[in-house]
Short mmCIF file of C-alpha atoms in Angstrom, two decimals:
data_model
loop_
_atom_site.label_atom_id
_atom_site.label_comp_id
_atom_site.label_asym_id
_atom_site.label_seq_id
_atom_site.Cartn_x
_atom_site.Cartn_y
_atom_site.Cartn_z
CA MET G 1325 -109.11 132.60 -165.22
CA ASP G 1326 -108.20 132.60 -169.12
CA LEU G 1327 -106.66 136.32 -168.37
CA PHE G 1328 -104.72 134.62 -166.00
CA PHE G 1329 -103.23 131.35 -167.86
CA GLN G 1330 -102.56 133.88 -171.10
CA HIS G 1331 -100.41 136.29 -169.28
CA LEU G 1332 -99.12 132.99 -167.58
CA GLY G 1333 -97.89 131.88 -170.84
CA GLU G 1334 -96.45 135.17 -171.99
CA VAL G 1335 -94.70 135.37 -168.83
CA ILE G 1336 -93.29 131.63 -169.21
CA SER G 1337 -92.30 132.15 -172.67
CA LEU G 1338 -90.51 135.65 -172.42
CA ILE G 1339 -88.29 133.80 -169.87
CA LEU G 1340 -87.51 131.13 -172.24
CA VAL G 1341 -87.01 133.62 -175.23
CA LEU G 1342 -84.01 135.16 -172.72
CA VAL G 1343 -82.52 131.91 -171.42
CA ILE G 1344 -82.66 130.06 -175.64
CA LEU G 1345 -80.89 133.51 -176.46
CA SER G 1346 -78.10 133.22 -173.61
CA GLY G 1347 -77.47 129.90 -175.13
CA ARG G 1348 -74.47 129.44 -177.96
CA ARG G 1349 -76.42 126.77 -179.93
CA GLU G 1350 -76.12 127.63 -184.20
CA ALA G 1351 -78.66 130.61 -184.84
CA ARG G 1352 -81.08 128.15 -186.88
CA ALA G 1353 -81.41 125.56 -183.50
CA ASN G 1354 -82.01 128.80 -181.04
CA PHE G 1355 -84.93 130.12 -183.95
CA SER G 1356 -86.42 126.76 -184.03
CA TRP G 1357 -86.95 126.83 -179.65
CA LEU G 1358 -88.04 130.30 -180.73
CA MET G 1359 -90.97 129.21 -182.78
CA VAL G 1360 -91.88 126.47 -180.59
CA VAL G 1361 -91.81 128.45 -177.21
CA VAL G 1362 -93.75 131.36 -178.38
CA LEU G 1363 -96.64 129.38 -180.75
CA PHE G 1364 -96.89 127.16 -178.18
CA PRO G 1365 -96.70 128.44 -174.71
CA PHE G 1366 -96.75 125.36 -172.55
CA ILE G 1367 -96.48 122.64 -174.42
CA GLY G 1368 -93.14 124.43 -175.68
CA ALA G 1369 -91.95 125.15 -171.92
CA VAL G 1370 -92.12 121.13 -171.25
CA MET G 1371 -90.60 120.03 -175.02
CA TYR G 1372 -87.51 122.71 -174.03
CA ILE G 1373 -87.35 121.50 -170.88
CA LEU G 1374 -87.36 117.59 -171.65
CA LEU G 1375 -85.75 117.85 -175.26
CA GLY G 1376 -83.58 121.60 -175.18
CA ASN G 1377 -82.66 122.51 -172.29
CA PRO G 1378 -78.35 122.46 -173.17
CA ARG G 1379 -77.89 121.57 -169.25
CA LEU G 1380 -78.96 118.51 -170.57
CA LYS G 1381 -76.67 117.26 -172.46
CA ARG G 1382 -74.12 119.20 -169.74
CA MET G 1383 -75.35 116.34 -167.00
CA LEU G 1384 -75.11 113.25 -169.49
CA GLU G 1385 -71.67 114.06 -170.44
CA LYS G 1386 -71.11 114.68 -166.22
CA LYS G 1387 -72.66 111.06 -165.78
CA PHE G 1388 -70.52 109.65 -168.24
CA LYS G 1389 -67.36 110.97 -167.19
CA SER G 1390 -68.09 109.18 -164.25
CA TYR G 1391 -67.11 106.32 -165.82
CA GLN G 1392 -63.92 105.06 -167.21
CA SER G 1393 -63.35 104.26 -170.53
CA ILE G 1394 -63.28 101.09 -171.78
CA ALA G 1395 -59.83 99.80 -173.71
CA LEU G 1396 -60.80 97.00 -175.83
CA LYS G 1397 -59.21 98.20 -179.24
CA LYS G 1398 -56.56 95.69 -180.31
CA TYR G 1399 -54.56 94.28 -183.30
CA VAL G 1400 -54.51 97.75 -184.98
CA LYS G 1401 -54.20 97.42 -188.82
CA HIS G 1402 -55.18 98.16 -192.26
CA ASP G 1403 -54.80 96.75 -195.94
CA GLU G 1404 -53.90 98.43 -199.24
CA GLU G 1405 -57.13 99.14 -200.71
CA PHE G 1406 -57.23 101.17 -196.90
CA ASP G 1407 -54.78 103.33 -198.47
CA LYS G 1408 -55.62 103.37 -201.86
CA SER G 1409 -58.89 105.21 -200.65
CA GLY G 1410 -57.41 108.08 -200.33
CA LEU G 1411 -59.78 108.72 -197.22
CA GLY G 1412 -59.20 106.36 -194.49
CA ALA G 1413 -56.08 108.48 -193.51
CA LEU G 1414 -58.67 111.57 -193.57
CA VAL G 1415 -60.94 109.68 -191.57
CA GLU G 1416 -58.45 108.80 -188.84
CA LYS G 1417 -57.12 112.04 -188.31
CA ILE G 1418 -60.47 113.82 -187.73
CA THR G 1419 -62.40 111.30 -185.85
CA GLY G 1420 -59.00 109.49 -183.93
CA VAL G 1421 -60.72 106.29 -184.87
CA ALA G 1422 -58.09 103.68 -185.68
CA PRO G 1423 -58.92 100.98 -188.57
CA HIS G 1424 -59.08 97.29 -188.45
CA MET G 1425 -59.57 93.91 -190.05
CA CYS G 1426 -62.32 92.14 -190.56
CA SER G 1427 -63.26 89.25 -192.39
CA ASN G 1428 -66.83 87.62 -193.79
CA LEU G 1429 -68.01 91.03 -194.92
CA LYS G 1430 -71.65 90.41 -195.88
CA LEU G 1431 -74.53 93.14 -196.85
CA ILE G 1432 -78.03 91.84 -195.54
CA ILE G 1433 -80.76 93.51 -196.85
CA GLY G 1434 -83.52 91.92 -195.67
CA GLY G 1435 -84.92 90.99 -191.76
CA GLY G 1436 -85.23 87.46 -192.83
CA GLU G 1437 -82.11 86.90 -193.65
CA LYS G 1438 -80.52 88.69 -190.82
CA TYR G 1439 -82.99 87.18 -188.05
CA SER G 1440 -82.35 83.51 -189.65
CA LEU G 1441 -78.08 83.98 -189.44
CA LEU G 1442 -78.79 85.62 -186.00
CA GLY G 1443 -80.22 83.06 -184.51
CA GLU G 1444 -78.02 80.28 -185.75
CA ASP G 1445 -75.30 82.68 -184.14
CA ILE G 1446 -77.17 82.98 -180.74
CA SER G 1447 -78.46 78.97 -181.13
CA SER G 1448 -74.06 78.65 -181.18
CA ALA G 1449 -73.46 80.36 -178.54
CA GLU G 1450 -70.54 79.30 -176.09
CA LYS G 1451 -69.55 82.03 -173.77
CA TYR G 1452 -71.52 85.30 -174.52
CA VAL G 1453 -74.49 87.64 -176.31
CA LEU G 1454 -74.50 90.87 -176.30
CA MET G 1455 -77.44 92.57 -178.34
CA GLU G 1456 -78.93 96.61 -178.08
CA TYR G 1457 -81.48 97.73 -180.19
CA TYR G 1458 -82.91 101.23 -180.33
CA VAL G 1459 -86.59 99.42 -181.43
CA PHE G 1460 -87.01 95.98 -179.66
CA ARG G 1461 -90.52 95.21 -179.94
CA ASN G 1462 -93.12 92.85 -178.94
CA ASP G 1463 -94.29 90.99 -181.82
CA PHE G 1464 -93.63 87.95 -183.00
CA ALA G 1465 -89.96 88.94 -183.61
CA GLY G 1466 -89.37 89.76 -180.52
CA GLN G 1467 -90.73 87.19 -179.18
CA PHE G 1468 -88.32 84.77 -181.21
CA PHE G 1469 -85.42 86.54 -179.76
CA ALA G 1470 -86.75 86.93 -176.13
CA ASP G 1471 -87.92 83.05 -176.00
CA LEU G 1472 -84.17 82.41 -177.88
CA LEU G 1473 -81.55 84.33 -175.56
CA ILE G 1474 -83.40 82.68 -172.04
CA ASP G 1475 -82.93 79.31 -174.00
CA THR G 1476 -79.01 80.36 -174.67
CA ALA G 1477 -78.86 81.84 -171.20
CA GLU G 1478 -80.35 78.35 -169.59
CA ARG G 1479 -77.32 77.07 -171.06
CA GLY G 1480 -75.43 78.83 -169.51
CA VAL G 1481 -74.26 81.56 -172.28
CA LYS G 1482 -73.99 85.09 -170.49
CA VAL G 1483 -76.76 87.02 -172.47
CA TYR G 1484 -76.60 90.74 -172.41
CA LEU G 1485 -79.91 92.68 -173.84
CA LEU G 1486 -80.04 96.94 -173.58
CA VAL G 1487 -83.02 98.72 -175.18
CA ASP G 1488 -83.37 102.05 -175.14
CA GLY G 1489 -86.69 103.65 -173.06
CA PHE G 1490 -87.51 105.44 -175.76
CA GLY G 1491 -87.83 103.38 -179.08
CA SER G 1492 -88.46 100.62 -176.86
CA PHE G 1493 -91.18 101.84 -174.57
CA GLY G 1494 -94.07 99.53 -175.63
CA PHE G 1495 -91.81 96.68 -174.92
CA THR G 1496 -90.76 97.72 -171.40
CA LEU G 1497 -93.55 97.31 -170.63
CA SER G 1498 -94.75 94.26 -172.03
CA SER G 1499 -94.90 90.53 -170.54
CA THR G 1500 -91.88 89.34 -172.60
CA TYR G 1501 -89.67 92.22 -171.72
CA ARG G 1502 -91.27 91.30 -167.55
CA ARG G 1503 -90.47 87.59 -168.51
CA LEU G 1504 -86.22 88.41 -169.87
CA LYS G 1505 -86.35 90.36 -166.29
CA LYS G 1506 -87.04 86.69 -164.35
CA SER G 1507 -85.24 84.57 -166.57
CA LYS G 1508 -81.23 84.26 -166.52
CA VAL G 1509 -80.95 87.38 -168.97
CA ASN G 1510 -79.41 90.67 -168.26
CA ILE G 1511 -81.53 92.86 -169.60
CA ALA G 1512 -81.29 96.58 -169.34
CA VAL G 1513 -82.82 99.54 -170.56
CA PHE G 1514 -81.09 103.10 -171.73
CA HIS G 1515 -82.55 105.74 -170.06
CA PRO G 1516 -85.65 104.61 -168.97
CA PRO G 1517 -88.69 106.94 -169.98
CA LEU G 1518 -90.38 106.37 -166.63
CA GLY G 1519 -87.26 106.98 -164.21
CA PHE G 1520 -87.45 109.76 -162.21
CA LYS G 1521 -83.87 110.89 -162.73
CA THR G 1522 -83.73 109.94 -166.45
CA VAL G 1523 -86.88 111.22 -167.84
CA SER G 1524 -84.96 114.61 -168.76
CA ARG G 1525 -82.34 112.89 -170.57
CA MET G 1526 -84.93 110.69 -172.90
CA ASN G 1527 -84.25 113.48 -175.54
CA PHE G 1528 -80.52 111.51 -175.82
CA ARG G 1529 -81.31 108.41 -177.32
CA ASN G 1530 -79.77 104.82 -177.87
CA HIS G 1531 -80.01 104.34 -181.62
CA ARG G 1532 -77.10 101.79 -181.76
CA LYS G 1533 -78.12 98.62 -183.29
CA ILE G 1534 -75.57 95.73 -182.28
CA ALA G 1535 -75.82 92.09 -181.92
CA ILE G 1536 -72.29 89.87 -180.62
CA VAL G 1537 -71.68 86.59 -180.14
CA ASP G 1538 -68.92 85.36 -178.60
CA GLY G 1539 -66.63 87.99 -180.12
CA ARG G 1540 -66.30 86.22 -183.49
CA VAL G 1541 -69.33 87.92 -185.35
CA CYS G 1542 -70.78 91.23 -184.80
CA TYR G 1543 -74.34 92.30 -186.74
CA THR G 1544 -74.65 96.27 -186.73
CA GLY G 1545 -76.60 98.38 -189.22
CA GLY G 1546 -79.60 100.07 -189.32
CA MET G 1547 -82.66 96.76 -188.53
CA ASN G 1548 -84.09 96.48 -185.22
CA ILE G 1549 -86.17 93.92 -183.56
CA GLY G 1550 -89.43 94.30 -185.42
CA ARG G 1551 -91.63 92.18 -187.81
CA GLU G 1552 -91.40 95.59 -190.63
CA TYR G 1553 -87.84 94.06 -190.79
CA MET G 1554 -88.77 90.80 -192.27
CA GLY G 1555 -90.27 92.56 -195.47
CA GLY G 1556 -93.64 92.36 -193.87
CA PHE G 1557 -95.97 95.78 -194.15
CA PHE G 1558 -95.54 98.80 -191.83
CA GLY G 1559 -99.09 100.47 -192.47
CA ASN G 1560 -99.67 100.25 -196.27
CA ARG G 1561 -95.85 100.72 -197.07
CA LYS G 1562 -93.61 97.84 -197.64
CA TRP G 1563 -89.77 98.29 -195.18
CA PHE G 1564 -86.96 98.24 -197.00
CA ASP G 1565 -83.41 97.90 -195.01
CA ALA G 1566 -80.01 97.23 -194.58
CA HIS G 1567 -77.52 95.29 -192.10
CA LEU G 1568 -73.80 94.34 -191.96
CA SER G 1569 -72.08 91.37 -190.56
CA PHE G 1570 -68.13 90.71 -190.17
CA GLY G 1571 -66.08 88.91 -188.03
CA GLY G 1572 -62.24 89.20 -187.57
CA ASP G 1573 -60.79 92.04 -185.26
CA ALA G 1574 -63.62 94.95 -185.97
CA VAL G 1575 -65.96 92.86 -183.78
CA TYR G 1576 -63.37 94.31 -181.13
CA PRO G 1577 -64.08 98.18 -180.64
CA VAL G 1578 -67.97 97.22 -181.41
CA GLU G 1579 -67.50 95.25 -178.54
CA GLU G 1580 -66.18 98.13 -176.60
CA VAL G 1581 -69.29 100.44 -177.74
CA PHE G 1582 -71.16 97.88 -176.21
CA ALA G 1583 -69.51 97.66 -173.00
CA GLU G 1584 -69.72 101.19 -172.45
CA ASP G 1585 -73.54 101.43 -173.25
CA TRP G 1586 -74.03 99.19 -170.64
CA LEU G 1587 -71.56 100.60 -168.05
CA PHE G 1588 -73.69 103.63 -168.51
CA ALA G 1589 -76.58 101.71 -168.13
CA THR G 1590 -76.31 99.86 -165.27
CA GLY G 1591 -73.17 100.95 -163.73
CA GLU G 1592 -71.98 96.95 -164.19
CA SER G 1593 -68.56 96.32 -165.95
CA ILE G 1594 -68.17 93.23 -168.20
CA GLU G 1595 -64.87 94.41 -169.69
CA GLU G 1596 -63.15 90.92 -168.47
CA LEU G 1597 -65.77 88.84 -170.12
CA ILE G 1598 -65.22 89.80 -173.70
CA LYS G 1599 -61.30 90.51 -173.40
CA SER G 1600 -61.58 86.60 -172.40
CA ALA G 1601 -63.21 85.77 -175.37
CA GLN G 1602 -60.19 87.98 -177.39
CA VAL G 1603 -57.83 86.58 -179.80
CA GLU G 1604 -56.31 88.12 -183.18
CA ARG G 1605 -58.87 86.94 -186.06
CA GLY G 1606 -57.06 89.29 -188.67
CA GLY G 1607 -59.08 89.72 -191.89
CA ASP G 1608 -59.28 90.10 -194.92
CA THR G 1609 -61.29 93.78 -195.59
CA THR G 1610 -60.46 97.16 -193.58
CA VAL G 1611 -63.17 98.71 -191.71
CA GLN G 1612 -63.36 101.67 -189.30
CA VAL G 1613 -65.92 101.38 -186.78
CA VAL G 1614 -67.20 105.39 -185.79
CA PRO G 1615 -69.73 106.04 -182.99
CA SER G 1616 -70.64 109.36 -181.67
CA GLY G 1617 -73.14 110.64 -179.05
CA PRO G 1618 -73.89 113.65 -177.17
CA HIS G 1619 -71.10 112.63 -174.30
CA MET G 1620 -68.29 113.16 -177.05
CA PRO G 1621 -66.46 115.85 -177.50
CA ARG G 1622 -66.86 115.95 -181.47
CA PRO G 1623 -69.33 114.60 -183.58
CA LEU G 1624 -67.41 111.70 -185.21
CA ILE G 1625 -70.30 110.53 -187.99
CA TYR G 1626 -70.60 114.03 -189.06
CA SER G 1627 -67.16 115.08 -189.32
CA THR G 1628 -66.83 111.74 -191.30
CA LEU G 1629 -69.24 112.92 -193.70
CA PHE G 1630 -68.91 116.22 -193.83
CA SER G 1631 -65.15 115.65 -194.44
CA THR G 1632 -65.56 112.20 -196.96
CA LEU G 1633 -68.25 114.76 -199.04
CA ASN G 1634 -65.47 117.36 -199.38
CA ARG G 1635 -62.73 114.81 -200.81
CA ALA G 1636 -65.69 113.15 -203.19
CA LYS G 1637 -63.72 113.36 -207.38
CA LYS G 1638 -66.60 111.25 -209.30
CA SER G 1639 -69.68 110.24 -207.67
CA VAL G 1640 -71.81 110.92 -204.54
CA VAL G 1641 -74.94 108.55 -203.81
CA ILE G 1642 -76.74 108.70 -200.49
CA VAL G 1643 -79.63 106.11 -199.23
CA THR G 1644 -81.39 108.09 -195.90
CA PRO G 1645 -84.99 107.55 -194.60
CA TYR G 1646 -84.77 110.86 -193.34
CA LEU G 1647 -82.97 114.86 -195.38
CA VAL G 1648 -83.31 116.75 -192.58
CA PRO G 1649 -79.21 117.54 -192.19
CA ASP G 1650 -77.74 121.08 -191.04
CA GLN G 1651 -77.20 123.97 -193.98
CA PRO G 1652 -73.69 123.59 -194.23
CA VAL G 1653 -73.94 119.89 -195.59
CA ILE G 1654 -76.91 120.72 -198.25
CA GLU G 1655 -74.27 123.58 -199.58
CA THR G 1656 -71.81 120.64 -199.99
CA LEU G 1657 -73.91 118.46 -201.84
CA LYS G 1658 -74.53 121.50 -204.06
CA ASN G 1659 -71.13 122.45 -203.88
CA ILE G 1660 -69.48 118.90 -205.31
CA SER G 1661 -72.97 118.77 -207.77
CA ARG G 1662 -71.73 122.25 -209.41
CA GLN G 1663 -68.15 120.92 -209.54
CA GLY G 1664 -69.49 117.80 -212.25
CA ILE G 1665 -69.57 115.64 -209.76
CA ASP G 1666 -72.70 113.28 -209.97
CA VAL G 1667 -75.07 113.06 -206.79
CA THR G 1668 -77.84 111.10 -206.25
CA VAL G 1669 -79.95 110.87 -203.34
CA ILE G 1670 -82.62 108.14 -202.65
CA LEU G 1671 -85.06 108.84 -200.32
CA PRO G 1672 -88.57 107.02 -199.57
CA GLY G 1673 -92.03 108.00 -200.84
CA ARG G 1674 -93.60 107.48 -198.41
CA ASN G 1675 -92.44 108.15 -194.82
CA ASN G 1676 -93.43 107.06 -191.42
CA GLN G 1677 -92.16 110.06 -190.52
CA PRO G 1678 -94.17 113.15 -192.47
CA LEU G 1679 -93.12 115.78 -190.77
CA ALA G 1680 -89.32 114.78 -191.23
CA ALA G 1681 -90.69 114.44 -194.78
CA ALA G 1682 -91.84 117.48 -195.22
CA ALA G 1683 -88.74 118.94 -193.88
CA GLY G 1684 -86.55 117.12 -196.51
CA ARG G 1685 -88.61 118.08 -199.74
CA SER G 1686 -87.97 122.03 -198.53
CA TYR G 1687 -84.47 121.27 -199.89
CA TYR G 1688 -85.57 119.47 -203.16
CA GLU G 1689 -85.63 122.97 -205.13
CA GLU G 1690 -82.14 123.98 -204.51
CA LEU G 1691 -80.61 120.36 -205.16
CA ILE G 1692 -82.00 119.74 -208.16
CA GLU G 1693 -81.41 123.25 -209.68
CA ASN G 1694 -78.00 122.70 -208.54
CA GLY G 1695 -77.88 119.21 -210.19
CA VAL G 1696 -78.55 116.59 -207.43
CA ARG G 1697 -80.71 114.43 -208.44
CA ILE G 1698 -83.76 112.84 -206.31
CA TYR G 1699 -85.13 109.49 -206.38
CA GLU G 1700 -88.24 109.00 -204.09
CA THR G 1701 -89.66 105.06 -203.49
CA LYS G 1702 -93.30 104.12 -204.52
CA GLY G 1703 -95.05 102.58 -201.41
CA ILE G 1704 -92.32 101.95 -199.88
CA MET G 1705 -90.51 102.85 -196.18
CA LEU G 1706 -87.15 103.27 -197.28
CA HIS G 1707 -85.17 102.40 -193.81
CA ALA G 1708 -81.53 102.00 -195.06
CA LYS G 1709 -78.61 104.30 -194.37
CA ILE G 1710 -75.73 103.96 -196.94
CA VAL G 1711 -73.40 106.97 -198.40
CA VAL G 1712 -71.46 105.70 -201.34
CA ILE G 1713 -68.58 108.10 -202.29
CA ASP G 1714 -67.14 107.27 -205.59
CA ASP G 1715 -68.31 103.77 -206.25
CA TYR G 1716 -65.51 102.47 -203.65
CA PHE G 1717 -65.79 104.23 -199.77
CA VAL G 1718 -69.13 103.02 -198.46
CA ILE G 1719 -70.79 104.10 -195.12
CA THR G 1720 -73.54 102.25 -193.52
CA GLY G 1721 -74.86 102.18 -190.14
CA SER G 1722 -77.54 103.52 -187.33
CA ALA G 1723 -76.95 107.44 -188.40
CA ASN G 1724 -80.09 108.96 -190.54
CA MET G 1725 -78.92 112.09 -192.69
CA ASP G 1726 -80.28 114.52 -190.00
CA GLY G 1727 -79.03 116.48 -186.90
CA ARG G 1728 -80.64 114.14 -184.33
CA SER G 1729 -78.56 111.62 -185.39
CA PHE G 1730 -75.28 113.62 -185.93
CA LYS G 1731 -75.69 115.38 -182.49
CA ILE G 1732 -78.50 113.77 -180.49
CA ASN G 1733 -78.42 110.41 -180.71
CA PHE G 1734 -76.09 107.54 -179.76
CA GLU G 1735 -74.91 106.24 -183.13
CA LEU G 1736 -72.64 103.85 -184.72
CA ASN G 1737 -71.65 103.28 -188.20
CA ILE G 1738 -68.95 101.20 -190.11
CA VAL G 1739 -66.84 102.40 -192.63
CA ALA G 1740 -65.87 100.24 -195.60
CA TYR G 1741 -62.74 99.86 -198.21
CA SER G 1742 -63.44 97.05 -200.26
CA GLY G 1743 -63.81 97.48 -204.11
CA ALA G 1744 -65.88 93.99 -203.90
CA PHE G 1745 -68.38 95.40 -201.03
CA ALA G 1746 -69.06 98.45 -202.68
CA GLU G 1747 -70.05 96.53 -205.59
CA ASP G 1748 -73.16 94.47 -203.23
CA VAL G 1749 -73.73 97.55 -202.41
CA ASP G 1750 -74.36 99.03 -205.25
CA ARG G 1751 -76.16 96.48 -206.67
CA LEU G 1752 -78.89 97.01 -203.75
CA VAL G 1753 -78.76 100.49 -204.86
CA ARG G 1754 -79.81 100.15 -208.08
CA TYR G 1755 -82.43 97.83 -206.65
CA TYR G 1756 -83.73 100.88 -204.61
CA LEU G 1757 -83.50 102.66 -207.87
CA CYS G 1758 -85.79 100.18 -209.76
CA HIS G 1759 -88.71 100.96 -207.31
CA SER G 1760 -88.28 104.43 -207.52
CA GLU G 1761 -89.10 107.25 -209.63
CA GLU G 1762 -86.99 110.58 -209.91
CA VAL G 1763 -88.09 113.41 -208.87
CA GLU G 1764 -88.55 116.21 -211.59
CA LEU G 1765 -87.63 120.15 -210.28
CA LYS G 1766 -91.24 121.08 -212.54
CA ALA G 1767 -93.18 119.27 -210.10
CA VAL G 1768 -91.53 120.81 -207.23
CA ARG G 1769 -92.11 124.48 -208.33
CA ASN G 1770 -95.40 123.74 -208.79
CA ARG G 1771 -96.26 122.15 -205.37
CA PRO G 1772 -99.33 123.77 -203.33
CA PHE G 1773 -98.74 127.00 -201.96
CA SER G 1774 -100.22 125.33 -198.49
CA VAL G 1775 -97.51 122.36 -198.99
CA ARG G 1776 -95.05 124.71 -199.65
CA VAL G 1777 -95.55 126.51 -196.26
CA PHE G 1778 -96.26 123.14 -194.64
CA GLU G 1779 -92.45 122.15 -195.64
CA GLY G 1780 -91.26 125.28 -195.00
CA VAL G 1781 -92.79 125.54 -191.18
CA CYS G 1782 -91.05 121.56 -190.79
CA ARG G 1783 -88.08 122.48 -191.95
CA THR G 1784 -87.55 125.92 -189.81
CA LEU G 1785 -88.17 123.15 -186.57
CA GLY G 1786 -85.96 120.91 -188.47
CA PRO G 1787 -83.22 120.81 -185.42
CA VAL G 1788 -86.13 119.80 -182.82
CA LEU G 1789 -87.93 117.15 -184.66
#
């Protein structure tokens, strides 16, 4: 019997090797999947079928194309700071994303502040509340918002809550979720993991974090709904994160993203509800709302990052929990650093994803050798996602610096053109640096051989992490 399973595993591996080689992935991704299916024949086969099969992406594209796009973008404008940056026109040309004016652009540096502000806005809602989260936990934070949403819906306000089936799996099995289903809250799951038709799509996760009230205020960024975002501990690590809030015309393209996600998940259009609240509100700061997802013909967030990094003239600061990009991004960071541009990368010293952390550390030596300065926080899980170019151009949102965020997940980033906002971000970056230590080249080179091997394996498997 053992011999039978051994031969069966060899046959499965051979078939999948041929299938993988017949595809048109980049070489590194192909090699990663080859390692998985050869080293772990049965488990690797299941992983590839559920996570790696390119047919799944085509199925997703077909499903998305069956719906009509929702056109809510209005009042396209920009100010002098947008022109001053020199990057605004570049991003618009590459992504096709138009600039919008926003007002009261605020950097939020803790879940306590975000939850307090968002709670007040929901309590004062008059027409509708839209919420979309990758992680919605069944803890006191999740229960607080569940109660608030139920009460708000009871007042006659239209409430829509969309959670990701993978990231919020535990929540979808909870009594809190069942209570929401029985209430007047409209709740849906993006790719329910237990659904027969959707289990094969669970690799394509909705990683966005969005909350909108009456079309007048929007919250988005890196923070989900959970107790750790309130400055508490996740395991024995304190959790640091960042978020945004703003009003004005820039809220509308975010509403469009939510409306399309809701339509995709439920088949229900809320376009008319959202349009009923739209008026020209203007603003004092130019932003671009950049969505990205596997259904799109191009990875817009990746294109934005790659093109703007190559236009840096003075400095680049990257704050990310996971550093597992493709080689072109690594080469870009090395190249611009060798040109005399200050490149700083800040990462968590203790990570909630140890395999991703090990993959990221495999790049340290070549980056530091080329002048990139790398810092790791001390005992802190840093979850913020921020890129600052030339002390002025700021990208922040839900996307991590990894292949999953760039090409597999549904993400949403905000590009801001504001010197004042960049100063706020700079203060936050300095705060992170106060809780960090610089990684020395000598320490990286002196890592034990076993650690280097483990990091190398994780780096090779990076595209499938």
